[in-house]
Amino acid sequence: MSTIIEFRNATKSFAGIPAFRDIDFTLRKGEIHALLGENGAGKSTLTKVMAGVYRLSRGQMLLDGRDITLKGPADGLAQGIVMVFQETNLVPAMTVAQNIYLGDEKMFNRLRGLYIEARQFLVGMGFQVDPTAQVSTLGAAQKQMVEIARAVHHKARVIIFDEPTATLTPEEKKHFFMLLERMKAQGTAIVFIT
């Protein structure tokens, strides 16, 4: 399997205090990695560097074997790296379908078709969410499902999940883990923080 992301002697500090120090990490196509640890261990900080939210203080991040410094989350997204945060980044005034397809604005010209396509997409993922519902009316678990659906729709090469099952029911968790296995089989690399 080919390496997508690699860290070499990676350190991230805030005001001289390291969040993590001298990390070596390799993420390959079609792998699922779980990052486990106590609060403050540096798990979220490491993944935020991966997604372009933060820059390393020292060391290297390689993407597809070349040294890279992501200038922000949009840079990470352009490289196919998506982070699904525990706190969602959805647009509350838009519908579920509009949030999933955000960035494909040409599709907004045909809302009925957009809703039909979104319904099929969500059902295929095992998520019971009404695509016509305004995001502001959803509960935490359904918002998390919309975030996950958006990441999958954008065909990310790397998806980072921050505590993705915290708000899901046992049945939703089952569908989520089945989805992870399908994404893994398609070659998506997954990092799972818990």
mmCIF file of C-alpha atoms in Angstrom:
data_model
loop_
_atom_site.group_PDB
_atom_site.id
_atom_site.type_symbol
_atom_site.label_atom_id
_atom_site.label_comp_id
_atom_site.label_asym_id
_atom_site.label_seq_id
_atom_site.Cartn_x
_atom_site.Cartn_y
_atom_site.Cartn_z
ATOM 1 C CA MET A 1 0.000 0.000 0.000
ATOM 2 C CA SER A 2 1.278 3.433 -0.852
ATOM 3 C CA THR A 3 1.964 6.015 1.834
ATOM 4 C CA ILE A 4 -0.285 9.080 1.741
ATOM 5 C CA ILE A 5 0.834 11.015 4.847
ATOM 6 C CA GLU A 6 4.041 10.665 6.808
ATOM 7 C CA PHE A 7 5.373 12.642 9.775
ATOM 8 C CA ARG A 8 9.088 12.621 10.590
ATOM 9 C CA ASN A 9 10.288 13.947 13.965
ATOM 10 C CA ALA A 10 7.173 16.129 14.047
ATOM 11 C CA THR A 11 6.717 18.575 16.907
ATOM 12 C CA LYS A 12 3.981 21.131 17.507
ATOM 13 C CA SER A 13 4.386 23.647 20.306
ATOM 14 C CA PHE A 14 2.223 26.468 21.549
ATOM 15 C CA ALA A 15 4.115 29.294 23.296
ATOM 16 C CA GLY A 16 7.103 26.952 23.673
ATOM 17 C CA ILE A 17 5.089 24.146 25.281
ATOM 18 C CA PRO A 18 4.897 20.996 23.107
ATOM 19 C CA ALA A 19 1.470 19.518 22.354
ATOM 20 C CA PHE A 20 3.389 16.581 20.869
ATOM 21 C CA ARG A 21 7.097 16.006 20.317
ATOM 22 C CA ASP A 22 9.215 14.012 17.821
ATOM 23 C CA ILE A 23 6.336 12.002 16.335
ATOM 24 C CA ASP A 24 6.938 9.550 13.496
ATOM 25 C CA PHE A 25 3.688 8.460 11.858
ATOM 26 C CA THR A 26 2.783 6.798 8.559
ATOM 27 C CA LEU A 27 -0.696 6.596 7.027
ATOM 28 C CA ARG A 28 -1.184 4.383 3.985
ATOM 29 C CA LYS A 29 -3.965 4.133 1.454
ATOM 30 C CA GLY A 30 -6.824 1.961 2.757
ATOM 31 C CA GLU A 31 -5.691 1.987 6.401
ATOM 32 C CA ILE A 32 -7.672 2.811 9.505
ATOM 33 C CA HIS A 33 -5.655 4.250 12.387
ATOM 34 C CA ALA A 34 -7.097 4.885 15.833
ATOM 35 C CA LEU A 35 -5.418 7.522 17.973
ATOM 36 C CA LEU A 36 -6.112 6.776 21.619
ATOM 37 C CA GLY A 37 -5.153 8.772 24.644
ATOM 38 C CA GLU A 38 -6.141 11.038 27.467
ATOM 39 C CA ASN A 39 -7.281 14.611 26.989
ATOM 40 C CA GLY A 40 -4.250 16.788 26.315
ATOM 41 C CA ALA A 41 -2.171 13.954 24.816
ATOM 42 C CA GLY A 42 -1.904 15.772 21.453
ATOM 43 C CA LYS A 43 -4.237 13.585 19.348
ATOM 44 C CA SER A 44 -6.393 16.427 18.046
ATOM 45 C CA THR A 45 -3.405 18.700 17.523
ATOM 46 C CA LEU A 46 -1.649 16.053 15.408
ATOM 47 C CA THR A 47 -4.703 15.564 13.217
ATOM 48 C CA LYS A 48 -5.238 19.321 12.907
ATOM 49 C CA VAL A 49 -1.693 19.557 11.517
ATOM 50 C CA MET A 50 -2.638 16.770 9.086
ATOM 51 C CA ALA A 51 -5.704 18.746 7.955
ATOM 52 C CA GLY A 52 -3.902 22.099 7.678
ATOM 53 C CA VAL A 53 -5.423 23.803 10.725
ATOM 54 C CA TYR A 54 -1.975 24.112 12.373
ATOM 55 C CA ARG A 55 1.586 24.022 11.051
ATOM 56 C CA LEU A 56 4.396 21.995 12.554
ATOM 57 C CA SER A 57 6.866 23.807 14.804
ATOM 58 C CA ARG A 58 9.599 21.359 13.817
ATOM 59 C CA GLY A 59 9.954 18.248 11.669
ATOM 60 C CA GLN A 60 8.365 17.226 8.385
ATOM 61 C CA MET A 61 4.977 16.328 6.992
ATOM 62 C CA LEU A 62 5.134 14.438 3.713
ATOM 63 C CA LEU A 63 2.167 13.982 1.396
ATOM 64 C CA ASP A 64 2.595 11.340 -1.300
ATOM 65 C CA GLY A 65 6.316 11.321 -0.485
ATOM 66 C CA ARG A 66 6.933 15.049 -0.896
ATOM 67 C CA ASP A 67 7.548 17.563 1.887
ATOM 68 C CA ILE A 68 4.515 19.821 2.307
ATOM 69 C CA THR A 69 3.292 22.622 4.534
ATOM 70 C CA LEU A 70 -0.458 23.114 4.369
ATOM 71 C CA LYS A 71 -1.370 26.791 4.652
ATOM 72 C CA GLY A 72 -4.865 26.159 6.011
ATOM 73 C CA PRO A 73 -7.829 23.767 6.007
ATOM 74 C CA ALA A 74 -8.748 24.764 2.428
ATOM 75 C CA ASP A 75 -5.250 23.663 1.398
ATOM 76 C CA GLY A 76 -5.821 20.331 3.163
ATOM 77 C CA LEU A 77 -9.184 19.907 1.451
ATOM 78 C CA ALA A 78 -7.587 20.632 -1.932
ATOM 79 C CA GLN A 79 -5.150 17.761 -1.179
ATOM 80 C CA GLY A 80 -8.064 15.435 -0.328
ATOM 81 C CA ILE A 81 -7.743 15.634 3.470
ATOM 82 C CA VAL A 82 -10.996 16.193 5.365
ATOM 83 C CA MET A 83 -11.478 16.485 9.108
ATOM 84 C CA VAL A 84 -14.887 15.719 10.590
ATOM 85 C CA PHE A 85 -14.906 17.558 13.913
ATOM 86 C CA GLN A 86 -16.936 16.578 16.950
ATOM 87 C CA GLU A 87 -18.451 20.080 16.771
ATOM 88 C CA THR A 88 -19.982 20.282 13.314
ATOM 89 C CA ASN A 89 -19.109 22.902 10.690
ATOM 90 C CA LEU A 90 -22.469 22.880 8.941
ATOM 91 C CA VAL A 91 -24.447 25.902 7.711
ATOM 92 C CA PRO A 92 -27.513 25.944 10.007
ATOM 93 C CA ALA A 93 -29.730 27.948 7.618
ATOM 94 C CA MET A 94 -29.238 25.458 4.770
ATOM 95 C CA THR A 95 -30.836 22.039 4.281
ATOM 96 C CA VAL A 96 -29.075 18.735 4.823
ATOM 97 C CA ALA A 97 -28.734 18.206 1.058
ATOM 98 C CA GLN A 98 -27.345 21.707 0.490
ATOM 99 C CA ASN A 99 -24.717 21.123 3.195
ATOM 100 C CA ILE A 100 -23.687 17.773 1.722
ATOM 101 C CA TYR A 101 -23.262 19.236 -1.759
ATOM 102 C CA LEU A 102 -21.809 22.577 -0.607
ATOM 103 C CA GLY A 103 -19.089 23.378 -3.101
ATOM 104 C CA ASP A 104 -21.134 21.904 -5.978
ATOM 105 C CA GLU A 105 -23.342 24.984 -6.247
ATOM 106 C CA LYS A 106 -24.351 24.167 -9.817
ATOM 107 C CA MET A 107 -26.496 21.423 -8.276
ATOM 108 C CA PHE A 108 -28.494 23.974 -6.238
ATOM 109 C CA ASN A 109 -30.240 25.014 -9.483
ATOM 110 C CA ARG A 110 -32.317 21.834 -9.323
ATOM 111 C CA LEU A 111 -33.361 21.434 -5.693
ATOM 112 C CA ARG A 112 -35.846 18.605 -6.274
ATOM 113 C CA GLY A 113 -33.161 16.522 -8.003
ATOM 114 C CA LEU A 114 -30.681 17.478 -5.292
ATOM 115 C CA TYR A 115 -33.027 16.178 -2.575
ATOM 116 C CA ILE A 116 -33.670 12.903 -4.427
ATOM 117 C CA GLU A 117 -29.942 12.350 -4.960
ATOM 118 C CA ALA A 118 -29.151 13.237 -1.322
ATOM 119 C CA ARG A 119 -31.862 10.860 -0.032
ATOM 120 C CA GLN A 120 -30.388 7.973 -2.063
ATOM 121 C CA PHE A 121 -26.867 8.881 -0.929
ATOM 122 C CA LEU A 122 -27.857 9.001 2.762
ATOM 123 C CA VAL A 123 -29.849 5.744 2.581
ATOM 124 C CA GLY A 124 -26.859 4.077 0.893
ATOM 125 C CA MET A 125 -24.757 5.117 3.885
ATOM 126 C CA GLY A 126 -27.370 3.793 6.316
ATOM 127 C CA PHE A 127 -28.169 7.258 7.681
ATOM 128 C CA GLN A 128 -31.785 8.140 8.420
ATOM 129 C CA VAL A 129 -31.702 11.903 7.861
ATOM 130 C CA ASP A 130 -34.255 13.940 5.892
ATOM 131 C CA PRO A 131 -32.319 15.750 3.127
ATOM 132 C CA THR A 132 -34.924 18.550 3.054
ATOM 133 C CA ALA A 133 -34.569 19.309 6.785
ATOM 134 C CA GLN A 134 -32.892 22.537 7.784
ATOM 135 C CA VAL A 135 -29.676 21.714 9.666
ATOM 136 C CA SER A 136 -30.638 23.978 12.580
ATOM 137 C CA THR A 137 -33.504 21.564 13.396
ATOM 138 C CA LEU A 138 -31.274 18.456 13.667
ATOM 139 C CA GLY A 139 -29.965 16.805 16.794
ATOM 140 C CA ALA A 140 -26.246 16.261 17.438
ATOM 141 C CA ALA A 141 -26.176 12.705 16.040
ATOM 142 C CA GLN A 142 -27.883 13.683 12.789
ATOM 143 C CA LYS A 143 -25.531 16.663 12.344
ATOM 144 C CA GLN A 144 -22.596 14.281 12.756
ATOM 145 C CA MET A 145 -24.082 12.026 10.059
ATOM 146 C CA VAL A 146 -24.376 14.999 7.680
ATOM 147 C CA GLU A 147 -20.714 15.908 8.342
ATOM 148 C CA ILE A 148 -19.668 12.343 7.575
ATOM 149 C CA ALA A 149 -21.825 12.253 4.422
ATOM 150 C CA ARG A 150 -20.277 15.518 3.227
ATOM 151 C CA ALA A 151 -16.742 14.153 3.676
ATOM 152 C CA VAL A 152 -17.620 10.956 1.806
ATOM 153 C CA HIS A 153 -19.337 12.902 -0.994
ATOM 154 C CA HIS A 154 -16.231 15.018 -1.563
ATOM 155 C CA LYS A 155 -14.260 11.782 -2.136
ATOM 156 C CA ALA A 156 -11.592 12.584 0.401
ATOM 157 C CA ARG A 157 -8.420 10.469 0.231
ATOM 158 C CA VAL A 158 -7.920 10.942 3.981
ATOM 159 C CA ILE A 159 -10.775 11.391 6.450
ATOM 160 C CA ILE A 160 -10.018 12.291 10.054
ATOM 161 C CA PHE A 161 -12.828 11.619 12.534
ATOM 162 C CA ASP A 162 -12.748 13.353 15.934
ATOM 163 C CA GLU A 163 -14.865 11.279 18.368
ATOM 164 C CA PRO A 164 -17.364 10.360 15.606
ATOM 165 C CA THR A 165 -19.427 7.892 17.609
ATOM 166 C CA ALA A 166 -19.911 10.017 20.736
ATOM 167 C CA THR A 167 -23.452 11.070 19.758
ATOM 168 C CA LEU A 168 -24.504 8.020 17.713
ATOM 169 C CA THR A 169 -26.943 5.321 18.808
ATOM 170 C CA PRO A 170 -25.801 1.655 18.748
ATOM 171 C CA GLU A 171 -27.582 1.133 15.388
ATOM 172 C CA GLU A 172 -26.003 4.294 13.915
ATOM 173 C CA LYS A 173 -22.584 3.155 15.189
ATOM 174 C CA LYS A 174 -23.058 -0.174 13.400
ATOM 175 C CA HIS A 175 -23.782 1.649 10.118
ATOM 176 C CA PHE A 176 -20.845 3.996 10.732
ATOM 177 C CA PHE A 177 -18.365 1.126 11.180
ATOM 178 C CA MET A 178 -19.734 -0.640 8.108
ATOM 179 C CA LEU A 179 -19.204 2.620 6.205
ATOM 180 C CA LEU A 180 -15.590 2.771 7.444
ATOM 181 C CA GLU A 181 -14.975 -0.728 6.103
ATOM 182 C CA ARG A 182 -16.418 0.252 2.690
ATOM 183 C CA MET A 183 -14.257 3.390 2.560
ATOM 184 C CA LYS A 184 -11.193 1.375 3.552
ATOM 185 C CA ALA A 185 -11.913 -1.120 0.756
ATOM 186 C CA GLN A 186 -12.083 1.816 -1.703
ATOM 187 C CA GLY A 187 -8.629 2.974 -0.594
ATOM 188 C CA THR A 188 -9.595 5.855 1.691
ATOM 189 C CA ALA A 189 -7.194 6.334 4.596
ATOM 190 C CA ILE A 190 -8.954 6.958 7.912
ATOM 191 C CA VAL A 191 -7.748 8.384 11.212
ATOM 192 C CA PHE A 192 -10.097 7.872 14.121
ATOM 193 C CA ILE A 193 -9.606 9.856 17.367
ATOM 194 C CA THR A 194 -11.108 8.388 20.511
#
